[in-house]
CSV table of N, CA and C in Angstrom, one decimal:
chain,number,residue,atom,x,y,z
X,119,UNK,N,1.2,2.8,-5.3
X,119,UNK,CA,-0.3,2.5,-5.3
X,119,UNK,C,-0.6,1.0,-5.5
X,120,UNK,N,-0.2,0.2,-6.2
X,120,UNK,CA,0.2,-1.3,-6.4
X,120,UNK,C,0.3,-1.8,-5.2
X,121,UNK,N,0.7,-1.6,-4.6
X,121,UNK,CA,1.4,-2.3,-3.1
X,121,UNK,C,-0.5,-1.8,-2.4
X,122,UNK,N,-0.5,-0.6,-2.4
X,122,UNK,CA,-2.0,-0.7,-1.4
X,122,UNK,C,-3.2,-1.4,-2.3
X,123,UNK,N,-3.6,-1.9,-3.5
X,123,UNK,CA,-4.6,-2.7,-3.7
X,123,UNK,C,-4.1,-3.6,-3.4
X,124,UNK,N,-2.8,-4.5,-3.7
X,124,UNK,CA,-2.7,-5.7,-3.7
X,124,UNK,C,-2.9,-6.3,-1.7
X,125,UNK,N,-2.4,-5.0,-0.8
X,125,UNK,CA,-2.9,-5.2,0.0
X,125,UNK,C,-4.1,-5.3,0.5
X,126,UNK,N,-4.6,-4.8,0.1
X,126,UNK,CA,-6.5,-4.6,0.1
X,126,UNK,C,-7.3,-5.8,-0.6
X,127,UNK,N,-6.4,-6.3,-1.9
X,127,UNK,CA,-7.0,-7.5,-1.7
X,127,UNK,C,-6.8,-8.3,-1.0
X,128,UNK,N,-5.8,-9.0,-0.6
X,128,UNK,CA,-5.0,-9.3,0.0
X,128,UNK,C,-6.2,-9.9,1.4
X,129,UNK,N,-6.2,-8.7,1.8
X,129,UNK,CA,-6.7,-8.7,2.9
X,129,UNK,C,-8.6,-9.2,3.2
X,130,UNK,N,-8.9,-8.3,1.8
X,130,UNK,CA,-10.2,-8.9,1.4
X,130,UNK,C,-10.5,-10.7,1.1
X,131,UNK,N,-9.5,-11.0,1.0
X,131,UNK,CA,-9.6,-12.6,0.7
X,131,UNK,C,-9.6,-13.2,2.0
X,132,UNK,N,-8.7,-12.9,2.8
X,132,UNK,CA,-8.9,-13.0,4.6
X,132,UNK,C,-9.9,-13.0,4.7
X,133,UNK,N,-10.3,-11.7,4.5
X,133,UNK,CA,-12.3,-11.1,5.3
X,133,UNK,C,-13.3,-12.1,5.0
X,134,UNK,N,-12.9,-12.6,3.6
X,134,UNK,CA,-14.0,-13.7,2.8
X,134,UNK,C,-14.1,-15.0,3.5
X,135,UNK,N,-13.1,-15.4,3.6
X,135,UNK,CA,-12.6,-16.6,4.2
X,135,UNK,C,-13.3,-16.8,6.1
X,136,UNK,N,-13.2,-15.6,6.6
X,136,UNK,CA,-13.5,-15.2,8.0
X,136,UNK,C,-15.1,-15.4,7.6
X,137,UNK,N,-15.2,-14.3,6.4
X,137,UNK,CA,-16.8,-14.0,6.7
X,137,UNK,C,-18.3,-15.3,6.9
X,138,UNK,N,-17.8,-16.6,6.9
X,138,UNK,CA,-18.5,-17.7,7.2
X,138,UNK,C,-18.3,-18.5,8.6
X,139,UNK,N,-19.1,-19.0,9.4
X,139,UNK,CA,-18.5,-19.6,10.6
X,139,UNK,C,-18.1,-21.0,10.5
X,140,UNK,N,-18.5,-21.8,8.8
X,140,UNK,CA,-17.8,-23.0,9.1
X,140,UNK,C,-16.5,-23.3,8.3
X,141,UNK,N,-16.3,-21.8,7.6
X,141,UNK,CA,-14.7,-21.6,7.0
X,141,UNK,C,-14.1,-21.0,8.1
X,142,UNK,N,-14.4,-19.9,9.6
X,142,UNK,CA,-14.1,-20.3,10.6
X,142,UNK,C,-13.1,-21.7,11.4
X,143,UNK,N,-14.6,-22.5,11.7
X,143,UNK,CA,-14.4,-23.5,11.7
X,143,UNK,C,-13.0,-24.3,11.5
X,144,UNK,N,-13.5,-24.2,10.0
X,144,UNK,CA,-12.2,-25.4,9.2
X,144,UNK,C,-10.8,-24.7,9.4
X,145,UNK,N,-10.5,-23.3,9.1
X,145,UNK,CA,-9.2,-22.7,9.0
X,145,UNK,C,-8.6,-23.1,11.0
X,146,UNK,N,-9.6,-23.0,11.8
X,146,UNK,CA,-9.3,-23.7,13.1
X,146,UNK,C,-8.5,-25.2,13.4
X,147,UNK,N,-9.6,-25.8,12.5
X,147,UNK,CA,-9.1,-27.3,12.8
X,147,UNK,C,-7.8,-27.0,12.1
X,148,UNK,N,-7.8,-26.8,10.8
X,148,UNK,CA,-6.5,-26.6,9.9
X,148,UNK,C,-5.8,-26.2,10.5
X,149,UNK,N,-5.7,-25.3,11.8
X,149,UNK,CA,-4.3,-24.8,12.4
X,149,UNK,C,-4.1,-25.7,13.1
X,150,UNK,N,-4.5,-26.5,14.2
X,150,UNK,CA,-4.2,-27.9,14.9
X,150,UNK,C,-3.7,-28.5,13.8
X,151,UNK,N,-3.7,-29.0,12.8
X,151,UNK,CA,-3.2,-30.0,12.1
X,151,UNK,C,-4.2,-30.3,10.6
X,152,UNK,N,-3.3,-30.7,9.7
X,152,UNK,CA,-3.5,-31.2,8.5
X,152,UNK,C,-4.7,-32.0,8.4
X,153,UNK,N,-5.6,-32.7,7.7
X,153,UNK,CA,-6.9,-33.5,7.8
X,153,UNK,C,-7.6,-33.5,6.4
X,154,UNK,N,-8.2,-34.7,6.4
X,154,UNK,CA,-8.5,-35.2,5.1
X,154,UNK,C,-10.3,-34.4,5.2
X,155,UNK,N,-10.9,-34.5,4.0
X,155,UNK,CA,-11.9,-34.4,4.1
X,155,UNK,C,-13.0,-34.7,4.8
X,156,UNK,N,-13.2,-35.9,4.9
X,156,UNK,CA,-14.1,-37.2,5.4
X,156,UNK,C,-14.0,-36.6,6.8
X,157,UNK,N,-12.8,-36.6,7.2
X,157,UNK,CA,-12.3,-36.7,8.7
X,157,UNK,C,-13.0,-34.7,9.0
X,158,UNK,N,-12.6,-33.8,8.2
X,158,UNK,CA,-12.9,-32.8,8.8
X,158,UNK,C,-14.5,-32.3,8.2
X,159,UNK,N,-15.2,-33.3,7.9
X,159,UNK,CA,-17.1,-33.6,7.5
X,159,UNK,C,-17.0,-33.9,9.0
X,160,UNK,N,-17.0,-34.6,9.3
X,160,UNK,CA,-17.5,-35.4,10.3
X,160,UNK,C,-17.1,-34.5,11.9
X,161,UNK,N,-15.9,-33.8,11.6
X,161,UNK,CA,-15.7,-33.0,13.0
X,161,UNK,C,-16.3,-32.1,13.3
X,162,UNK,N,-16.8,-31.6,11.8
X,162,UNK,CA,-17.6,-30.3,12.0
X,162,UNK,C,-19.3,-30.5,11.7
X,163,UNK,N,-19.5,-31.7,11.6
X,163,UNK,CA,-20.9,-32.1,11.2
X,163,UNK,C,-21.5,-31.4,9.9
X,164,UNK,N,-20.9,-31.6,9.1
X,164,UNK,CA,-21.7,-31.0,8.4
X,164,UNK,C,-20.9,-32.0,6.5
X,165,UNK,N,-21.9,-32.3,5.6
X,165,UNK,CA,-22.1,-33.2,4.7
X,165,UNK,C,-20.8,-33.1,3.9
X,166,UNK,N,-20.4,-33.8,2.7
X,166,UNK,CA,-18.5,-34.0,2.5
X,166,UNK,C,-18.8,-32.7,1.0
X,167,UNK,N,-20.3,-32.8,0.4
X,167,UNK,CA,-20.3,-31.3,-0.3
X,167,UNK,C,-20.5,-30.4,0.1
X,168,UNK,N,-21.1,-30.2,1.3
X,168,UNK,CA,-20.7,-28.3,1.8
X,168,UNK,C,-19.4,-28.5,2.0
X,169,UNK,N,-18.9,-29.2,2.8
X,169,UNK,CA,-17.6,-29.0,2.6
X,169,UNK,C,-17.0,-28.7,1.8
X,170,UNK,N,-17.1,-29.9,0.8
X,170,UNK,CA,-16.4,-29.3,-0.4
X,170,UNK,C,-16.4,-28.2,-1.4
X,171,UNK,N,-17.2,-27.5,-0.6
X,171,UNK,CA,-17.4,-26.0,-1.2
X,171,UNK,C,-16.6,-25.0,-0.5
X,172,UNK,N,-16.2,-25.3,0.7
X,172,UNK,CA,-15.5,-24.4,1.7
X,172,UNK,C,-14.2,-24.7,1.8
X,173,UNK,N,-14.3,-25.8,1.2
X,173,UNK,CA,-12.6,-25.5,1.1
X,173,UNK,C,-12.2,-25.5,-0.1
X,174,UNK,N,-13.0,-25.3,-1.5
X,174,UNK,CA,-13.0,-24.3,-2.4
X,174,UNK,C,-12.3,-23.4,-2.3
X,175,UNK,N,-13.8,-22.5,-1.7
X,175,UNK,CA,-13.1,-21.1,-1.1
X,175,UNK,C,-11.7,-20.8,-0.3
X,176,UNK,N,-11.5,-21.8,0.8
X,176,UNK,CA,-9.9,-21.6,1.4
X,176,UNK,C,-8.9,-21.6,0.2
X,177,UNK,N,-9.2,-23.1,-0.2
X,177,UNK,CA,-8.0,-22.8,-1.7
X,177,UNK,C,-7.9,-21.4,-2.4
X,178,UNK,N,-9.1,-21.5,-3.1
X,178,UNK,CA,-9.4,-19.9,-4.0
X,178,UNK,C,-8.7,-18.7,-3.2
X,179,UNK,N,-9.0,-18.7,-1.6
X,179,UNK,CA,-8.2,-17.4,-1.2
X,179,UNK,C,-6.9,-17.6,-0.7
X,180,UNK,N,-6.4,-18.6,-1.1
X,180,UNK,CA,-5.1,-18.5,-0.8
X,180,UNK,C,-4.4,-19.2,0.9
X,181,UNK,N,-6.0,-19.9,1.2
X,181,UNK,CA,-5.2,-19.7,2.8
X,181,UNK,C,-5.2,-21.4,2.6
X,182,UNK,N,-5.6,-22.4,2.2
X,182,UNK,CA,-5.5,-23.6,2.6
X,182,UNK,C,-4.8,-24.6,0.5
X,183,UNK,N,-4.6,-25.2,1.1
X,183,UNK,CA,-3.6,-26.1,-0.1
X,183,UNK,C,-3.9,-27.9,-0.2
X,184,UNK,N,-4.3,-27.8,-1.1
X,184,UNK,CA,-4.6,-29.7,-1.0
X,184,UNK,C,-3.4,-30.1,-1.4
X,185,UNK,N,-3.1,-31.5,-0.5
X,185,UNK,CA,-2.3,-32.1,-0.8
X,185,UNK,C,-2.1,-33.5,-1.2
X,186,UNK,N,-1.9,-33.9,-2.2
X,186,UNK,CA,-2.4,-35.5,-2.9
X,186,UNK,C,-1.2,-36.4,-2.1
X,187,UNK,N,-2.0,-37.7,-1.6
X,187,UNK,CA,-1.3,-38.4,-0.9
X,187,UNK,C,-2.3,-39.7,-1.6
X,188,UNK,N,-1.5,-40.4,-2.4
X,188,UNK,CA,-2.1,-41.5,-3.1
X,188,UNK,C,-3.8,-41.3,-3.8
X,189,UNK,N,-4.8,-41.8,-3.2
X,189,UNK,CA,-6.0,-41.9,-3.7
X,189,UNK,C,-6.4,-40.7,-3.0
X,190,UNK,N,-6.1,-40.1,-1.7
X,190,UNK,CA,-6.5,-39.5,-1.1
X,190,UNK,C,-5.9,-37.9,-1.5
X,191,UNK,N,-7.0,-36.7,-0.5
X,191,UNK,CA,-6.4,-35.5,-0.6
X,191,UNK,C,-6.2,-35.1,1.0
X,192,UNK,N,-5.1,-34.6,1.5
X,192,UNK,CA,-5.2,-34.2,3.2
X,192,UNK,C,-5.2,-32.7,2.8
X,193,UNK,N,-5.7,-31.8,3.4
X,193,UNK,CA,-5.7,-30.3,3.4
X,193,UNK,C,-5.3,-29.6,4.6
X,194,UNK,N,-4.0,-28.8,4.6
X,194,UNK,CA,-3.7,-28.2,5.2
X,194,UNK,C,-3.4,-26.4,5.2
X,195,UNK,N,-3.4,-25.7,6.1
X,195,UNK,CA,-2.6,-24.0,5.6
X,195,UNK,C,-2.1,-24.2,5.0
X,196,UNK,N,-1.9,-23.1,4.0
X,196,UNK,CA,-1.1,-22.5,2.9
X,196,UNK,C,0.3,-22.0,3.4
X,197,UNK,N,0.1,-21.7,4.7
X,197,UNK,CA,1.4,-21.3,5.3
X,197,UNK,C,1.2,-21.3,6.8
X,198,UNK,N,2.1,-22.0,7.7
X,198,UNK,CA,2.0,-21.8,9.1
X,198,UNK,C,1.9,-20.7,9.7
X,199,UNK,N,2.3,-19.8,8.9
X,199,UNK,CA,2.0,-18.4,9.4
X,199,UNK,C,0.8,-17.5,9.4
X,200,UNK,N,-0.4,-18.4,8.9
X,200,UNK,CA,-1.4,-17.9,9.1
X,200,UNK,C,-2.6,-18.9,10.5
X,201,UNK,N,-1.6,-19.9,10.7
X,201,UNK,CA,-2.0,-20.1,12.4
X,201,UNK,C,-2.3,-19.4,13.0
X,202,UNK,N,-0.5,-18.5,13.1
X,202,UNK,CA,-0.3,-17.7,13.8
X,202,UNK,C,-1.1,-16.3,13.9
X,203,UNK,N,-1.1,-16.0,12.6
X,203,UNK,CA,-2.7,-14.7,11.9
X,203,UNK,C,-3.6,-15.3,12.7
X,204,UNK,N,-4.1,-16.4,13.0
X,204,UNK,CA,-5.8,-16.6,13.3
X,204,UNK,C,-5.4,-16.0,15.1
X,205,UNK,N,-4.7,-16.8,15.7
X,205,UNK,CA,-4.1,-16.7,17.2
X,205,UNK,C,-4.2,-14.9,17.4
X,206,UNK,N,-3.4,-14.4,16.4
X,206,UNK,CA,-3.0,-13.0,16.9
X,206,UNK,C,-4.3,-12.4,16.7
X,207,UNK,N,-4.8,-12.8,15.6
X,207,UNK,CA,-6.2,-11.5,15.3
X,207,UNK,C,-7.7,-12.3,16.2
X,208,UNK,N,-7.4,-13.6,17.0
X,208,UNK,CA,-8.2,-13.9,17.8
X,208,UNK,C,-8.2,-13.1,19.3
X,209,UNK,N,-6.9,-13.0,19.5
X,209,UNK,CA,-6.6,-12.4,20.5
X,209,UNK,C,-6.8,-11.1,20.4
X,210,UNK,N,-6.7,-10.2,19.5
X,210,UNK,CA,-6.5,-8.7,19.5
X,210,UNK,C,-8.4,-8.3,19.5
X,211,UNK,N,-9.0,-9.3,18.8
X,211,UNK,CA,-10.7,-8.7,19.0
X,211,UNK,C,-10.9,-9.5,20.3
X,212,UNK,N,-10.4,-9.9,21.4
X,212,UNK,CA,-10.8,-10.4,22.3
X,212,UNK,C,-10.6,-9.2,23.2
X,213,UNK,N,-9.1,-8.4,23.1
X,213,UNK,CA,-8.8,-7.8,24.0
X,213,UNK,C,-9.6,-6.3,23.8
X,214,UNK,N,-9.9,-6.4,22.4
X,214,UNK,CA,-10.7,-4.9,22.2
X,214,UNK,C,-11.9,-5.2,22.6
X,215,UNK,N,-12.5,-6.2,22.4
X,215,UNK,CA,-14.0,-6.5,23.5
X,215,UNK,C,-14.0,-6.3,24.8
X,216,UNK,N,-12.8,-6.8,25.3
X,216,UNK,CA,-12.8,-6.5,27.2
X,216,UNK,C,-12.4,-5.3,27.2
X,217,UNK,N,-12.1,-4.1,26.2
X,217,UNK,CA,-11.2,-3.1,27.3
X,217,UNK,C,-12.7,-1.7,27.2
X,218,UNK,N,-12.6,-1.7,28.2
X,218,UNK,CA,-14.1,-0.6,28.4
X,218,UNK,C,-13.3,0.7,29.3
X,219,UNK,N,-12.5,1.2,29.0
X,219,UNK,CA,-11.9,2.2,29.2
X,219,UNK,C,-12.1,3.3,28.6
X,220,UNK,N,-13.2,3.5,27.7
X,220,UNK,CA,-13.9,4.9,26.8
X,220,UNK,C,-14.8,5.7,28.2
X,221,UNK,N,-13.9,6.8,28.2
X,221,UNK,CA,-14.4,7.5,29.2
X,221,UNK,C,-15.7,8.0,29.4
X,222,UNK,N,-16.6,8.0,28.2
X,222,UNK,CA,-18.3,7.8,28.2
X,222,UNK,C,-19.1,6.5,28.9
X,223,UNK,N,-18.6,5.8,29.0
X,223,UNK,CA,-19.3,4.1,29.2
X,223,UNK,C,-20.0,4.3,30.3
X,224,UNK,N,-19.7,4.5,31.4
X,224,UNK,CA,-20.6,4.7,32.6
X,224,UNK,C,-22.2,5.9,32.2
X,225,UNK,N,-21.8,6.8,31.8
X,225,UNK,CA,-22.4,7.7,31.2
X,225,UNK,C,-23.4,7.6,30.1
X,226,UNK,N,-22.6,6.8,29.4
X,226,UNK,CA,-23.8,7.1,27.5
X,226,UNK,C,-23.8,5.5,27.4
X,227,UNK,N,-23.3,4.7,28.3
X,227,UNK,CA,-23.2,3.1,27.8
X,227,UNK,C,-23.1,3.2,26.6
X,228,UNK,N,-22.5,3.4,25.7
X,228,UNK,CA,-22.0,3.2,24.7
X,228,UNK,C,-20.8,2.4,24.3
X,229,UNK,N,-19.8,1.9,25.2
X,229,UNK,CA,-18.8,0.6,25.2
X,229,UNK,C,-19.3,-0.3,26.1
């Protein structure tokens, strides 16, 4: 039973992270590449303290990591393999949006 909460949270920290479009956003840029603050204010328009609240939250859930490089901080994934998470679970609600193969649809429009 351990193994299913810790998955559950786990996963809930994902959902959190998802559930904003400019923690979106940032976890995007962050898969292209590593980026300092300043630099990822300005890509996403938006001021260097909302930011700095959003990638709070990335830290907090585990998906993004600051990294001290002299005066500066660059922030990157926590692990490349959550690129790869964003890629796969982009793709899998893309393909469940196109597939209208529920044999009601014509009928009840319902898909």
């Amino acid at each position: 039973m351990l193994n299913l909460a810790t998955d559950i949270e786990v996963l809930a920290r994902f959902g959190r992270a998802l559930a904003d479009p400019i923690r979106c956003r940032l976890l995007l840029a962050l898969r292209a590449a590593p980026a300092y603050p300043s630099d990822l204010a300005d890509a996403l328009g938006i001021s260097r303290t909302r930011l700095s609240n959003h990638l709070a939250c990335l830290r907090d859930c585990g998906l993004a990591v600051a990294v001290p490089e002299g005066r500066r901080t660059r922030y990157e994934l926590a692990d490349p393999r959550l690129g790869h998470a964003l890629d796969d679970l982009r793709e899998a609600v893309l393909a469940v949006a196109a597939d209208s193969t529920c044999p009601d649809t014509d009928e009840k429009g319902c898909c």
